[in-house]
């Protein structure tokens, strides 16, 4: 199913979801390209996250513009040179054209606000502690996976139905 590749691509999946439900809370995409060297410094001056669209867990968080540019370039070159999913035969990733993207970093304290490049709450807010993944098929929600991180690093995970009840 070609949708596996479309929805495995972070950029295309976001566009797909927003086309269908424009009221979704989604971080703004501030830049897209193929080389970290081309990301304008001004975009990296706030709370942002650099990601690769063609993999999972490939994230480089920048808080308050504080980061090491050489480390960012080294890390993103590794991502861009890899095809994600080969080890686990996750073939949906194979056809994704590799790109880098910079998004505003969503932080605790509310939805993103307009304006460059900070989204969410004022500088100093903590990154979101809850991640949600909605699994659907045939136009219906099958289940929701939730992962929450506490301040001490403890991770709690749950699988919920579409009404938010634990399985």
mmCIF file of N, CA and C in Angstrom, residues 25 27 46-48 62-64 104-129:
data_model
loop_
_atom_site.group_PDB
_atom_site.id
_atom_site.type_symbol
_atom_site.label_atom_id
_atom_site.label_comp_id
_atom_site.label_asym_id
_atom_site.label_seq_id
_atom_site.Cartn_x
_atom_site.Cartn_y
_atom_site.Cartn_z
ATOM 1 N N UNK A 25 -3.529 20.257 16.139
ATOM 2 C CA UNK A 25 -2.380 20.974 16.680
ATOM 3 C C UNK A 25 -1.130 20.349 16.089
ATOM 4 N N UNK A 27 3.129 21.336 15.051
ATOM 5 C CA UNK A 27 4.189 22.351 15.046
ATOM 6 C C UNK A 27 4.417 22.887 13.638
ATOM 7 N N UNK A 46 15.966 29.801 18.323
ATOM 8 C CA UNK A 46 15.006 29.647 19.419
ATOM 9 C C UNK A 46 14.882 28.212 19.868
ATOM 10 N N UNK A 47 13.673 27.823 20.238
ATOM 11 C CA UNK A 47 13.348 26.451 20.626
ATOM 12 C C UNK A 47 12.838 25.739 19.381
ATOM 13 N N UNK A 48 13.672 24.877 18.811
ATOM 14 C CA UNK A 48 13.311 24.171 17.587
ATOM 15 C C UNK A 48 13.802 22.730 17.662
ATOM 16 N N UNK A 62 17.042 21.786 19.882
ATOM 17 C CA UNK A 62 17.782 23.025 20.160
ATOM 18 C C UNK A 62 16.918 23.882 21.067
ATOM 19 N N UNK A 63 17.463 24.247 22.232
ATOM 20 C CA UNK A 63 16.739 25.081 23.193
ATOM 21 C C UNK A 63 17.414 26.444 23.274
ATOM 22 N N UNK A 64 16.628 27.481 23.050
ATOM 23 C CA UNK A 64 17.143 28.844 23.176
ATOM 24 C C UNK A 64 18.300 29.155 22.251
ATOM 25 N N UNK A 104 9.140 24.130 14.920
ATOM 26 C CA UNK A 104 9.117 24.740 16.238
ATOM 27 C C UNK A 104 8.991 23.621 17.258
ATOM 28 N N UNK A 105 9.602 23.796 18.413
ATOM 29 C CA UNK A 105 9.545 22.811 19.479
ATOM 30 C C UNK A 105 8.313 23.094 20.318
ATOM 31 N N UNK A 106 7.407 22.148 20.354
ATOM 32 C CA UNK A 106 6.229 22.322 21.194
ATOM 33 C C UNK A 106 6.645 22.106 22.641
ATOM 34 N N UNK A 107 6.214 23.008 23.502
ATOM 35 C CA UNK A 107 6.569 22.936 24.910
ATOM 36 C C UNK A 107 5.314 23.038 25.758
ATOM 37 N N UNK A 108 5.449 22.607 27.015
ATOM 38 C CA UNK A 108 4.327 22.679 27.933
ATOM 39 C C UNK A 108 3.861 24.122 28.054
ATOM 40 N N UNK A 109 2.572 24.320 28.174
ATOM 41 C CA UNK A 109 2.064 25.654 28.414
ATOM 42 C C UNK A 109 1.113 26.133 27.352
ATOM 43 N N UNK A 110 0.804 25.323 26.370
ATOM 44 C CA UNK A 110 -0.202 25.747 25.420
ATOM 45 C C UNK A 110 0.176 25.487 23.993
ATOM 46 N N UNK A 111 -0.755 25.824 23.110
ATOM 47 C CA UNK A 111 -0.539 25.584 21.687
ATOM 48 C C UNK A 111 0.492 26.531 21.122
ATOM 49 N N UNK A 112 1.034 26.195 19.954
ATOM 50 C CA UNK A 112 2.000 27.090 19.331
ATOM 51 C C UNK A 112 1.368 28.441 19.048
ATOM 52 N N UNK A 113 2.188 29.445 19.122
ATOM 53 C CA UNK A 113 1.743 30.799 18.801
ATOM 54 C C UNK A 113 2.435 31.221 17.519
ATOM 55 N N UNK A 114 1.838 32.161 16.824
ATOM 56 C CA UNK A 114 2.484 32.620 15.595
ATOM 57 C C UNK A 114 3.716 33.426 15.942
ATOM 58 N N UNK A 115 4.602 33.514 15.001
ATOM 59 C CA UNK A 115 5.817 34.296 15.211
ATOM 60 C C UNK A 115 7.039 33.415 15.161
ATOM 61 N N UNK A 116 8.141 33.952 14.668
ATOM 62 C CA UNK A 116 9.360 33.170 14.535
ATOM 63 C C UNK A 116 10.192 33.245 15.792
ATOM 64 N N UNK A 117 11.087 32.256 15.989
ATOM 65 C CA UNK A 117 10.858 30.878 15.632
ATOM 66 C C UNK A 117 10.292 30.112 16.807
ATOM 67 N N UNK A 118 10.020 30.813 17.928
ATOM 68 C CA UNK A 118 9.515 30.131 19.115
ATOM 69 C C UNK A 118 8.050 29.779 18.963
ATOM 70 N N UNK A 119 7.714 28.562 19.272
ATOM 71 C CA UNK A 119 6.313 28.158 19.349
ATOM 72 C C UNK A 119 6.040 27.753 20.768
ATOM 73 N N UNK A 120 4.791 27.562 21.089
ATOM 74 C CA UNK A 120 4.436 27.107 22.425
ATOM 75 C C UNK A 120 4.606 28.191 23.456
ATOM 76 N N UNK A 121 4.981 27.800 24.654
ATOM 77 C CA UNK A 121 5.095 28.746 25.755
ATOM 78 C C UNK A 121 6.410 29.506 25.676
ATOM 79 N N UNK A 122 6.573 30.521 26.514
ATOM 80 C CA UNK A 122 7.820 31.303 26.478
ATOM 81 C C UNK A 122 9.042 30.434 26.729
ATOM 82 N N UNK A 123 10.176 30.912 26.293
ATOM 83 C CA UNK A 123 11.440 30.208 26.497
ATOM 84 C C UNK A 123 11.551 29.801 27.959
ATOM 85 N N UNK A 124 11.979 28.590 28.162
ATOM 86 C CA UNK A 124 12.068 28.076 29.518
ATOM 87 C C UNK A 124 11.024 27.011 29.786
ATOM 88 N N UNK A 125 9.946 26.938 28.967
ATOM 89 C CA UNK A 125 8.970 25.874 29.104
ATOM 90 C C UNK A 125 9.626 24.538 28.812
ATOM 91 N N UNK A 126 9.100 23.498 29.377
ATOM 92 C CA UNK A 126 9.662 22.162 29.186
ATOM 93 C C UNK A 126 9.050 21.517 27.950
ATOM 94 N N UNK A 127 9.829 20.706 27.233
ATOM 95 C CA UNK A 127 9.252 19.989 26.097
ATOM 96 C C UNK A 127 8.059 19.164 26.547
ATOM 97 N N UNK A 128 7.143 18.933 25.627
ATOM 98 C CA UNK A 128 5.960 18.151 25.956
ATOM 99 C C UNK A 128 6.354 16.825 26.584
ATOM 100 N N UNK A 129 5.628 16.438 27.607
ATOM 101 C CA UNK A 129 5.935 15.192 28.287
ATOM 102 C C UNK A 129 5.081 14.042 27.772
#
